[in-house]
Coordinates of C-alpha atoms in Angstrom, one line a residue:
M1 CA 0.0 0.0 0.0
H2 CA 2.8 2.4 0.8
H3 CA 5.8 2.8 -1.4
R4 CA 8.2 3.9 1.3
K5 CA 9.7 2.3 4.3
E6 CA 7.6 3.6 7.1
P7 CA 9.7 5.2 9.9
D8 CA 9.9 3.4 13.3
N9 CA 11.6 6.4 15.0
L10 CA 10.9 10.1 15.1
V11 CA 14.3 11.1 13.6
D12 CA 13.6 9.3 10.3
L13 CA 10.0 10.6 10.4
L14 CA 11.1 14.2 10.2
E15 CA 14.2 13.7 7.9
Y16 CA 12.1 11.8 5.4
S17 CA 9.8 14.9 5.0
V18 CA 12.7 17.3 4.9
S19 CA 14.3 15.4 2.0
R20 CA 11.0 14.7 0.2
C21 CA 9.4 18.2 0.4
P22 CA 12.1 20.7 1.4
N23 CA 10.3 23.7 0.0
N24 CA 6.9 23.0 1.6
R25 CA 5.7 25.2 4.4
V26 CA 5.9 23.6 7.8
F27 CA 5.1 26.1 10.6
G28 CA 3.2 29.4 10.5
T29 CA 3.5 32.0 13.3
K30 CA 1.7 35.3 13.6
D31 CA 4.1 38.3 13.6
S32 CA 3.5 41.5 15.6
S33 CA 1.3 42.9 12.9
G34 CA -0.9 39.8 12.9
V35 CA 0.3 38.3 9.6
Y36 CA 1.4 34.6 9.4
Q37 CA 5.0 34.1 8.5
W38 CA 5.9 30.5 7.4
I39 CA 9.1 28.5 7.4
T40 CA 9.9 25.6 5.2
Y41 CA 10.9 22.0 5.9
R42 CA 14.4 22.7 4.7
E43 CA 14.7 25.6 7.2
L44 CA 13.3 23.5 10.0
G45 CA 15.7 20.6 9.2
G46 CA 18.7 23.1 9.2
R47 CA 17.8 24.5 12.6
V48 CA 17.3 21.0 14.0
D49 CA 20.8 20.0 12.7
N50 CA 22.3 23.1 14.3
L51 CA 20.7 22.7 17.7
R52 CA 21.5 19.0 17.8
A53 CA 25.2 19.9 17.2
G54 CA 24.9 22.6 19.8
L55 CA 23.5 20.2 22.4
N56 CA 26.2 17.7 21.5
A57 CA 28.9 20.5 22.0
I58 CA 27.7 21.0 25.6
G59 CA 27.9 17.3 26.3
I60 CA 24.4 15.9 25.8
K61 CA 24.5 12.2 25.2
K62 CA 22.1 9.3 24.6
D63 CA 19.4 9.0 27.3
D64 CA 20.1 12.4 28.8
A65 CA 17.0 14.4 29.5
I66 CA 16.2 17.7 27.8
G67 CA 13.3 19.8 29.3
L68 CA 11.2 22.5 27.7
I69 CA 8.7 25.0 29.2
A70 CA 7.0 26.5 26.2
N71 CA 3.7 26.6 24.4
N72 CA 3.4 25.2 20.9
R73 CA 5.8 27.1 18.6
T74 CA 8.5 26.4 15.9
E75 CA 11.2 26.1 18.6
W76 CA 9.2 23.4 20.5
A77 CA 9.7 21.1 17.5
I78 CA 13.3 22.2 16.9
A79 CA 14.2 21.3 20.6
A80 CA 12.3 18.0 20.4
F81 CA 13.9 16.7 17.2
A82 CA 17.4 18.0 18.1
T83 CA 17.0 15.9 21.3
Y84 CA 15.7 12.8 19.4
G85 CA 18.7 13.0 17.0
L86 CA 21.1 12.5 19.9
G87 CA 19.1 9.6 21.3
A88 CA 18.2 11.8 24.3
R89 CA 14.8 12.2 26.0
F90 CA 12.5 15.1 25.6
I91 CA 10.4 16.4 28.5
P92 CA 7.9 19.1 27.6
M93 CA 6.0 21.2 30.2
Y94 CA 3.2 23.7 30.0
E95 CA 3.8 27.5 30.3
A96 CA 0.6 27.8 32.4
E97 CA 1.8 25.7 35.2
L98 CA 2.8 26.1 38.9
A99 CA 6.5 26.5 39.4
S100 CA 6.3 23.7 42.0
V101 CA 5.2 21.3 39.3
W102 CA 8.0 22.4 36.9
K103 CA 10.4 21.8 39.8
Y104 CA 9.0 18.3 40.5
I105 CA 9.2 17.3 36.8
V106 CA 12.7 18.7 36.2
S107 CA 14.1 16.9 39.2
D108 CA 12.1 13.7 38.8
S109 CA 13.1 13.2 35.1
K110 CA 16.7 14.4 35.9
V111 CA 16.6 17.2 33.2
K112 CA 20.2 18.2 32.3
T113 CA 19.4 21.1 29.9
L114 CA 16.2 23.1 30.1
F115 CA 14.8 25.4 27.5
V116 CA 12.3 28.1 28.6
A117 CA 10.1 30.3 26.4
T118 CA 10.6 33.7 28.0
P119 CA 12.9 35.8 30.3
K120 CA 10.0 35.9 32.7
I121 CA 9.9 32.1 33.1
Y122 CA 13.7 32.1 33.3
K123 CA 13.4 34.3 36.4
E124 CA 11.0 31.8 38.0
V125 CA 13.2 28.8 37.3
S126 CA 16.8 30.1 37.5
G127 CA 16.9 29.0 41.2
F128 CA 16.6 25.4 40.0
L129 CA 20.2 25.4 39.0
D130 CA 21.3 25.5 42.6
Q131 CA 18.4 23.3 43.9
I132 CA 18.5 20.4 41.4
P133 CA 21.9 18.8 41.1
T134 CA 21.3 17.1 37.7
L135 CA 20.3 20.5 36.0
E136 CA 23.4 22.0 34.2
N137 CA 22.0 24.8 31.9
I138 CA 18.9 26.8 31.1
F139 CA 18.5 28.5 27.7
I140 CA 15.9 31.1 26.8
I141 CA 14.0 31.0 23.5
D142 CA 12.8 34.6 23.3
D143 CA 16.0 36.4 23.9
Q144 CA 19.4 37.3 22.3
G145 CA 22.9 36.8 23.5
E146 CA 24.4 34.1 25.7
N147 CA 22.2 31.5 27.4
T148 CA 19.7 31.5 24.5
M149 CA 18.6 28.9 22.1
T150 CA 19.9 30.8 19.1
W151 CA 23.3 31.1 20.7
L152 CA 23.3 27.3 21.1
E153 CA 22.2 26.9 17.4
D154 CA 25.1 29.2 16.3
K155 CA 27.5 27.2 18.4
G156 CA 26.4 24.0 16.7
R157 CA 26.5 25.4 13.1
S158 CA 30.3 25.2 13.0
K159 CA 30.6 21.6 14.4
P160 CA 27.9 19.5 12.7
V161 CA 27.1 16.0 14.0
A162 CA 25.1 13.3 12.2
S163 CA 21.8 12.2 13.8
I164 CA 21.5 9.0 15.7
K165 CA 18.6 6.7 14.4
P166 CA 17.0 5.5 17.7
K167 CA 15.6 1.9 17.9
P168 CA 11.8 1.7 18.2
G169 CA 12.2 0.6 21.9
D170 CA 14.4 3.6 22.8
I171 CA 12.7 6.2 25.0
A172 CA 11.8 9.4 23.0
G173 CA 10.3 11.3 25.9
L174 CA 8.3 11.6 29.0
V175 CA 4.7 13.0 29.1
Y176 CA 3.7 13.9 32.6
T177 CA 0.1 13.2 33.4
S178 CA -1.4 16.0 35.4
G179 CA -3.4 13.3 37.1
T180 CA -6.7 14.2 38.8
T181 CA -5.2 12.9 42.0
G182 CA -1.7 12.9 43.5
E183 CA 1.7 14.0 42.1
P184 CA 2.2 13.9 38.3
K185 CA 3.5 10.6 36.8
G186 CA 6.1 10.6 34.0
V187 CA 4.8 8.3 31.2
L188 CA 7.8 6.8 29.4
L189 CA 7.1 6.7 25.6
S190 CA 9.4 5.2 23.0
H191 CA 10.0 6.1 19.4
G192 CA 8.0 3.0 18.3
N193 CA 5.1 4.1 20.6
F194 CA 4.8 7.4 18.9
T195 CA 5.6 6.4 15.3
S196 CA 3.2 3.3 15.3
N197 CA 0.5 5.6 16.6
A198 CA 1.1 8.4 14.1
L199 CA 1.2 5.9 11.2
A200 CA -2.0 4.2 12.2
G201 CA -3.7 7.6 12.3
Y202 CA -2.3 8.5 8.8
H203 CA -3.6 5.2 7.4
L204 CA -7.2 6.2 8.5
Y205 CA -6.9 9.6 6.8
P206 CA -5.4 8.8 3.3
E207 CA -6.3 12.3 2.2
L208 CA -3.5 13.8 4.4
S209 CA -0.8 15.2 2.0
P210 CA 1.7 18.0 1.7
D211 CA -1.2 20.2 0.9
S212 CA -2.9 19.6 4.2
V213 CA -3.0 22.3 6.9
S214 CA -3.8 22.2 10.6
I215 CA -4.5 25.0 13.0
S216 CA -2.7 24.2 16.2
I217 CA -4.9 24.6 19.3
L218 CA -4.0 21.6 21.5
P219 CA -0.8 21.7 23.6
W220 CA 1.9 19.4 22.2
A221 CA 3.0 18.9 25.8
H222 CA 0.1 16.4 25.9
S223 CA 0.4 13.2 23.9
F224 CA -2.8 13.8 21.8
G225 CA -1.5 17.1 20.4
Q226 CA 2.0 15.6 20.0
T227 CA 1.0 12.5 18.0
A228 CA -2.2 13.5 16.3
E229 CA -0.9 16.8 15.1
L230 CA 2.8 17.3 15.3
Y231 CA 4.1 13.8 14.2
N232 CA 1.1 13.0 12.1
F233 CA 1.3 16.2 10.0
L234 CA 5.1 16.2 9.8
Q235 CA 5.2 12.7 8.4
C236 CA 3.0 13.8 5.5
G237 CA 4.9 17.0 4.7
S238 CA 1.9 19.0 5.8
S239 CA 1.7 22.5 7.4
I240 CA 0.7 23.7 10.8
G241 CA -0.3 27.2 11.7
F242 CA -0.2 28.3 15.4
M243 CA -3.3 30.0 16.7
G244 CA -2.6 33.2 18.5
S245 CA -4.9 32.4 21.4
V246 CA -8.4 31.0 21.9
A247 CA -9.7 34.6 21.7
T248 CA -8.3 35.0 18.2
L249 CA -9.1 31.5 17.0
S250 CA -11.8 32.5 14.5
E251 CA -9.7 35.2 12.7
D252 CA -6.6 32.8 12.8
M253 CA -8.7 30.1 11.1
A254 CA -9.7 32.5 8.4
M255 CA -6.0 33.2 7.7
V256 CA -4.5 29.7 8.1
K257 CA -7.5 28.1 6.2
P258 CA -7.0 24.7 7.9
T259 CA -8.0 21.5 6.1
H260 CA -8.0 19.7 9.5
M261 CA -8.0 20.6 13.1
V262 CA -7.3 18.6 16.3
A263 CA -9.2 19.8 19.3
V264 CA -11.2 18.8 22.3
P265 CA -15.1 18.8 22.4
R266 CA -15.0 22.0 24.5
V267 CA -13.8 23.9 21.5
F268 CA -16.8 22.7 19.4
N269 CA -19.3 23.2 22.3
K270 CA -18.1 26.9 22.5
I271 CA -18.3 27.4 18.7
H272 CA -21.8 25.8 18.7
D273 CA -22.9 28.0 21.6
G274 CA -21.4 31.1 19.9
I275 CA -23.3 30.4 16.7
W276 CA -26.6 30.1 18.5
A277 CA -26.0 33.1 20.7
K278 CA -25.3 35.2 17.6
M279 CA -28.5 34.0 15.9
N280 CA -30.6 34.6 19.0
E281 CA -29.1 38.1 19.2
K282 CA -29.8 38.9 15.6
G283 CA -33.3 37.3 15.8
G284 CA -35.8 38.1 13.1
L285 CA -35.3 36.8 9.6
T286 CA -31.7 35.8 10.1
K287 CA -32.6 33.5 13.0
K288 CA -35.7 32.1 11.1
L289 CA -33.5 31.2 8.1
F290 CA -30.9 29.6 10.4
V291 CA -33.5 27.5 12.2
F292 CA -34.9 26.5 8.8
A293 CA -31.5 25.5 7.6
V294 CA -30.7 23.4 10.7
N295 CA -34.1 21.7 10.4
T296 CA -33.6 21.0 6.6
A297 CA -30.2 19.5 7.3
Q298 CA -31.6 17.3 10.0
K299 CA -34.4 16.0 7.7
R300 CA -31.8 15.3 5.1
R301 CA -29.6 13.3 7.5
K302 CA -32.6 11.3 8.9
L303 CA -33.6 10.3 5.4
A304 CA -30.0 9.4 4.5
D305 CA -29.8 7.2 7.7
Q306 CA -32.7 5.2 6.2
G307 CA -31.0 5.1 2.8
L308 CA -33.5 7.6 1.3
S309 CA -33.4 11.0 -0.2
D310 CA -36.1 13.5 -1.2
P311 CA -35.5 15.9 -4.1
V312 CA -37.4 18.7 -2.4
V313 CA -35.2 18.4 0.7
E314 CA -32.1 18.1 -1.4
L315 CA -33.0 21.3 -3.3
R316 CA -33.8 23.2 0.0
F317 CA -30.5 21.9 1.4
K318 CA -28.6 23.2 -1.6
I319 CA -30.1 26.7 -1.0
V320 CA -29.5 26.9 2.8
D321 CA -26.1 25.4 2.3
R322 CA -25.1 28.3 0.1
L323 CA -26.9 31.0 2.2
V324 CA -26.2 29.8 5.7
F325 CA -23.8 26.9 6.2
K326 CA -21.2 28.1 3.7
K327 CA -20.8 31.3 5.8
I328 CA -20.2 29.2 8.9
R329 CA -17.7 27.0 7.0
D330 CA -16.0 30.2 5.8
G331 CA -15.6 31.1 9.4
F332 CA -13.4 28.0 9.7
G333 CA -11.4 29.1 6.7
G334 CA -13.6 27.5 4.1
R335 CA -11.4 24.4 3.5
L336 CA -12.1 22.2 6.6
L337 CA -12.4 18.5 5.6
G338 CA -12.7 17.3 9.2
A339 CA -11.8 17.7 12.8
L340 CA -10.5 15.2 15.3
T341 CA -11.5 15.5 18.9
A342 CA -10.7 13.5 22.0
S343 CA -10.5 13.8 25.9
A344 CA -14.3 13.3 26.3
T345 CA -16.9 12.0 23.9
M346 CA -18.5 14.7 21.8
N347 CA -22.2 15.2 22.7
T348 CA -24.1 13.6 19.8
E349 CA -26.4 16.6 19.3
I350 CA -23.4 18.9 18.8
S351 CA -21.7 16.3 16.5
K352 CA -24.9 16.2 14.4
F353 CA -25.0 20.0 14.2
F354 CA -21.6 20.1 12.7
F355 CA -21.9 17.0 10.5
D356 CA -25.2 18.5 9.1
M357 CA -23.4 21.6 7.8
N358 CA -20.5 19.5 6.3
I359 CA -18.0 20.0 9.1
P360 CA -17.4 16.4 10.2
V361 CA -16.1 16.1 13.7
Y362 CA -14.5 12.6 14.4
D363 CA -14.2 11.3 17.9
C364 CA -11.1 9.4 19.0
Y365 CA -10.1 7.9 22.3
G366 CA -6.8 7.3 24.2
L367 CA -4.5 8.3 27.1
S368 CA -1.0 9.5 27.6
E369 CA -0.1 6.0 28.5
T370 CA -1.2 4.7 25.0
S371 CA 0.7 7.4 23.0
P372 CA -2.3 8.3 23.0
G373 CA -4.6 6.7 20.3
I374 CA -6.6 3.5 21.0
T375 CA -9.6 4.1 18.8
M376 CA -10.3 6.6 16.1
S377 CA -13.3 7.5 14.0
C378 CA -12.6 8.5 10.4
P379 CA -14.4 9.4 7.2
A380 CA -14.7 5.7 6.2
A381 CA -15.9 4.5 9.6
H382 CA -17.7 6.5 12.2
K383 CA -20.9 6.2 14.3
L384 CA -22.2 9.1 16.3
G385 CA -21.8 8.6 20.1
S386 CA -18.9 6.2 19.6
V387 CA -15.2 6.9 19.7
G388 CA -14.4 4.7 16.7
K389 CA -12.8 1.4 16.2
A390 CA -9.4 0.2 17.5
I391 CA -6.7 1.7 15.2
E392 CA -4.3 -0.5 13.3
Y393 CA -1.9 -2.6 15.4
V394 CA -4.1 -2.0 18.5
K395 CA -6.5 -4.4 20.2
V396 CA -9.3 -3.5 22.7
V397 CA -10.6 -6.0 25.3
I398 CA -13.5 -5.3 27.7
D399 CA -12.9 -6.7 31.2
K400 CA -16.3 -7.3 32.9
S401 CA -14.8 -8.8 36.1
V402 CA -14.4 -5.3 37.6
V403 CA -18.0 -4.1 37.3
E404 CA -21.3 -5.1 38.7
D405 CA -23.0 -8.3 37.5
G406 CA -25.1 -8.2 34.4
A407 CA -23.4 -5.1 33.0
I408 CA -22.9 -4.9 29.3
D409 CA -19.8 -2.8 29.7
G410 CA -16.5 -3.2 31.6
E411 CA -13.0 -1.8 31.9
I412 CA -11.3 -1.0 28.6
I413 CA -7.9 -2.7 28.3
A414 CA -5.6 -1.9 25.3
Y415 CA -2.8 -3.9 23.7
G416 CA -0.4 -2.8 21.0
P417 CA 2.9 -1.1 20.1
N418 CA 1.5 2.1 21.5
I419 CA 1.5 1.0 25.2
M420 CA 4.0 3.0 27.3
Q421 CA 7.2 1.5 28.7
G422 CA 6.0 2.3 32.2
Y423 CA 5.9 5.2 34.7
H424 CA 9.3 6.7 35.3
N425 CA 10.6 5.6 38.8
K426 CA 7.2 4.3 39.7
P427 CA 7.3 0.4 39.5
E428 CA 4.3 0.0 41.8
A429 CA 2.1 2.4 39.9
T430 CA 3.2 0.7 36.6
K431 CA 2.3 -2.7 38.0
E432 CA -1.2 -1.5 39.0
V433 CA -2.2 -0.5 35.5
M434 CA -0.5 -3.3 33.4
T435 CA -2.0 -6.8 32.9
K436 CA 0.2 -9.9 33.1
D437 CA 0.0 -10.2 29.3
G438 CA 1.1 -6.6 28.5
G439 CA -2.3 -4.9 28.3
F440 CA -2.9 -1.4 29.8
R441 CA -5.9 -0.9 32.1
T442 CA -7.4 2.4 31.1
G443 CA -9.6 2.9 34.2
D444 CA -12.4 3.8 31.7
R445 CA -15.6 1.9 31.3
G446 CA -16.8 1.1 27.8
R447 CA -18.6 -1.4 25.6
L448 CA -17.9 -2.6 22.0
D449 CA -20.8 -3.0 19.6
E450 CA -21.1 -5.8 17.0
D451 CA -19.1 -3.8 14.5
G452 CA -16.2 -3.2 16.9
F453 CA -17.1 0.5 17.7
L454 CA -16.2 1.5 21.2
Y455 CA -18.6 3.5 23.4
I456 CA -17.3 5.1 26.6
T457 CA -19.7 4.7 29.5
G458 CA -17.8 6.2 32.5
R459 CA -14.7 6.1 34.7
I460 CA -14.3 3.0 36.9
K461 CA -12.9 5.1 39.8
E462 CA -15.4 8.0 39.5
Q463 CA -18.6 5.8 39.6
F464 CA -20.3 5.7 42.9
K465 CA -23.3 3.8 44.5
L466 CA -26.3 5.6 45.9
Q467 CA -27.8 4.2 49.2
N468 CA -30.2 2.1 47.1
G469 CA -27.3 0.3 45.5
K470 CA -27.7 1.8 42.1
Y471 CA -24.6 3.0 40.2
V472 CA -24.1 6.6 39.0
F473 CA -21.6 7.8 36.4
P474 CA -21.2 11.5 37.4
S475 CA -19.2 12.6 34.3
A476 CA -21.9 11.6 31.8
L477 CA -24.5 13.6 33.8
E478 CA -22.2 16.6 34.1
E479 CA -21.5 16.6 30.3
D480 CA -25.2 16.6 29.6
I481 CA -25.9 19.4 32.2
K482 CA -23.2 21.6 30.7
L483 CA -25.0 21.5 27.3
L484 CA -27.6 23.9 28.7
P485 CA -26.6 27.4 27.6
E486 CA -27.2 28.7 31.1
I487 CA -24.5 26.5 32.6
T488 CA -20.7 26.7 32.4
N489 CA -19.8 23.8 34.8
A490 CA -21.4 21.2 37.0
L491 CA -20.4 18.5 39.5
I492 CA -22.6 15.6 40.6
Y493 CA -22.2 14.0 44.1
G494 CA -24.1 11.3 45.9
D495 CA -21.7 8.6 47.1
G496 CA -23.6 6.4 49.6
R497 CA -26.4 9.0 49.9
A498 CA -30.1 8.8 49.4
Y499 CA -30.0 11.0 46.3
N500 CA -27.6 13.1 44.1
T501 CA -26.8 16.7 44.6
C502 CA -25.2 19.1 42.1
I503 CA -22.8 22.0 42.2
V504 CA -23.7 24.5 39.4
V505 CA -21.6 27.3 37.9
P506 CA -24.0 29.4 35.8
D507 CA -22.9 31.1 32.5
F508 CA -23.1 34.7 33.5
N509 CA -23.2 35.9 29.8
V510 CA -26.5 34.1 29.4
I511 CA -28.2 34.7 32.8
G512 CA -26.8 38.3 32.8
R513 CA -29.1 39.1 29.8
Y514 CA -32.0 37.6 31.7
A515 CA -31.1 39.7 34.8
R516 CA -31.0 43.0 32.9
E517 CA -34.3 42.3 31.3
N518 CA -35.9 41.6 34.7
N519 CA -34.1 44.3 36.6
L520 CA -32.1 42.0 38.8
P521 CA -28.6 42.8 40.1
D522 CA -26.0 41.8 37.5
D523 CA -23.3 41.1 40.0
P524 CA -22.6 37.3 39.7
E525 CA -22.4 36.7 43.5
R526 CA -25.8 38.4 44.1
L527 CA -27.4 36.9 41.0
I528 CA -26.8 33.3 42.1
K529 CA -28.7 34.0 45.3
E530 CA -31.8 35.2 43.4
K531 CA -34.6 32.6 43.9
S532 CA -36.1 33.2 40.4
I533 CA -32.7 32.4 38.8
Q534 CA -32.1 29.3 40.9
D535 CA -35.6 28.0 40.2
S536 CA -35.3 28.6 36.5
I537 CA -32.0 26.8 36.2
T538 CA -32.9 23.8 38.4
T539 CA -36.2 23.4 36.4
K540 CA -34.3 23.4 33.2
I541 CA -31.7 20.9 34.4
T542 CA -34.4 18.5 35.7
A543 CA -36.5 18.7 32.5
H544 CA -33.4 18.2 30.4
L545 CA -32.1 15.2 32.4
K546 CA -35.6 13.5 32.6
K547 CA -35.4 12.8 28.8
L548 CA -32.1 10.9 29.3
Y549 CA -31.8 9.4 32.7
G550 CA -33.6 7.3 35.4
G551 CA -35.2 9.3 38.2
Y552 CA -32.7 8.2 40.8
E553 CA -29.8 9.8 38.9
I554 CA -31.4 13.3 38.7
P555 CA -30.0 15.6 41.4
K556 CA -32.6 16.7 43.9
K557 CA -30.7 19.6 45.5
F558 CA -28.3 22.2 44.1
I559 CA -25.5 24.5 45.2
F560 CA -24.9 27.6 43.1
T561 CA -21.4 29.2 42.9
A562 CA -20.0 32.1 40.8
E563 CA -16.5 30.7 40.9
D564 CA -15.8 28.5 37.9
F565 CA -13.6 25.3 38.0
T566 CA -10.4 26.4 36.4
M567 CA -6.7 25.4 36.1
E568 CA -5.8 28.5 38.1
N569 CA -7.8 27.5 41.2
G570 CA -6.6 23.9 40.9
M571 CA -10.0 22.4 40.1
L572 CA -9.1 21.4 36.5
T573 CA -6.1 19.5 35.1
Q574 CA -4.1 20.8 32.1
T575 CA -6.4 18.8 29.8
M576 CA -9.5 20.4 31.4
K577 CA -10.5 17.3 33.4
L578 CA -12.3 17.9 36.7
K579 CA -10.3 17.3 39.9
R580 CA -13.2 16.0 41.8
R581 CA -11.5 15.7 45.1
V582 CA -10.4 19.3 45.1
V583 CA -13.9 20.6 44.3
L584 CA -15.6 18.3 46.8
K585 CA -13.1 19.2 49.6
K586 CA -14.0 22.9 49.1
Y587 CA -17.8 22.4 49.0
M588 CA -18.2 19.5 51.4
D589 CA -19.6 21.6 54.3
R590 CA -22.2 23.1 52.0
I591 CA -23.1 19.6 50.6
E592 CA -23.5 18.2 54.1
E593 CA -25.9 21.1 54.9
L594 CA -28.0 20.1 51.8
Y595 CA -28.4 16.5 53.1
K596 CA -29.3 17.6 56.6
S597 CA -31.9 20.1 55.5
K598 CA -35.4 18.9 54.7

């Protein structure tokens, strides 16, 4: 099927594209005037060669650890591939992180050379040089002079060294999971882990080519962004444009004109809410036309699902597609063939909304420990509500021994060349998640249908039993509650209790409008105490959940808070997952009050 030897290490993966399409654009970065400036594969390859030689000149050898604290940018990739070419290990970290976490990771992984994005971060970490014996140097990316990355590249230019071609089993890097509990664990990932995963993804998307373009949203410090975007696009000679920030995403997309994007459901939920909010604001004919367009597209899909089509519906769709949906697609740059999303399952209503306007959103599933892809939907095989079939080389097994009797689901166990080499320095933790025959226990619950599509049903550890012995999966309920426009965040609790309670963070943009129309105070802290607001939100939640859940799952009492769950207040991980324990600890007294009161 493929005319080339497929790379089994990341050094070959990049060098192959540099030699095959040297003049193609690789990375695009917005300059100070907001215009994208692009560099080519040849330029990228040259800078990687120089930095590799520079690192070699300061004594970096095979299996040494190189750390980096930076958001996605050209230098992120240069540092990574220069490291791989010496057979060393790459340890990326987030810029938006606590200094204590950086310190833990740098010392745990024994980082020898550390790259940091800015002089500001350098100030925060320069003390590590005295505190961490294994750390020898820190280089700044956004700076000139000594102790900078460009200085090290210049140093290497005069003393070139050939790249090492690592073996598939050699460690390429550590991805630290920002676990929802306890200290971060360093996941040891090999060259073969990453390349087998990137190739399997590429085989499901045969349309990927040197003409493909991605808009970079997800952090590469996480394995999903790293494999699905960076390695996947580089192996095809494709281009990646960096978004300026979430706030500028829509204008960035219009400039980069992506053919693909890799994101999390939250991004699409926000875009979906944004489109509807705009339509509600405009009202009148614009909104009527939009609602008509959405209904027409739904009719067309429902007919297609039965293998039918109706010429009248087709004609209407052609018209609304040109008048309505094309404008929305143009907002994505007008060339989007598809988007990949992972981290949580897309809500099927929102998936349908985008599919209907020819913006297909494909669900995938995986973890840092599986490099990360386990299953993946693609144009040739997708079912709404599922996260796709197991990708090439990977096998999924459902273990029912860890769930209640009679359940149709169980714990998802994955096998394949994508399974991590273990947790760094944590043999006990490694033993806990690995099966005797080399499988990885994901801790997620799921079921496989007759065609091999995987459906995620919850987290093994997060599920709890109510007093009546019935199981509740809080995250599924929370995802559904968050679909209401009035709600930003929610947490369900009821472990061993008679009924569930729910902590609600309202969306103040939405309820603020209601407050102004009804002469209520628009200060969030005062608004959430208004009985009319509380009643209106709880009624909506209850009505919404009644359509989807058994009565015992629906929360009976609510706590309203104006403080969202964020990374800053320690309630979310870097990948936006809820740190349940942290939130519950803060609100436990108020929860106890709810259970005491009649």
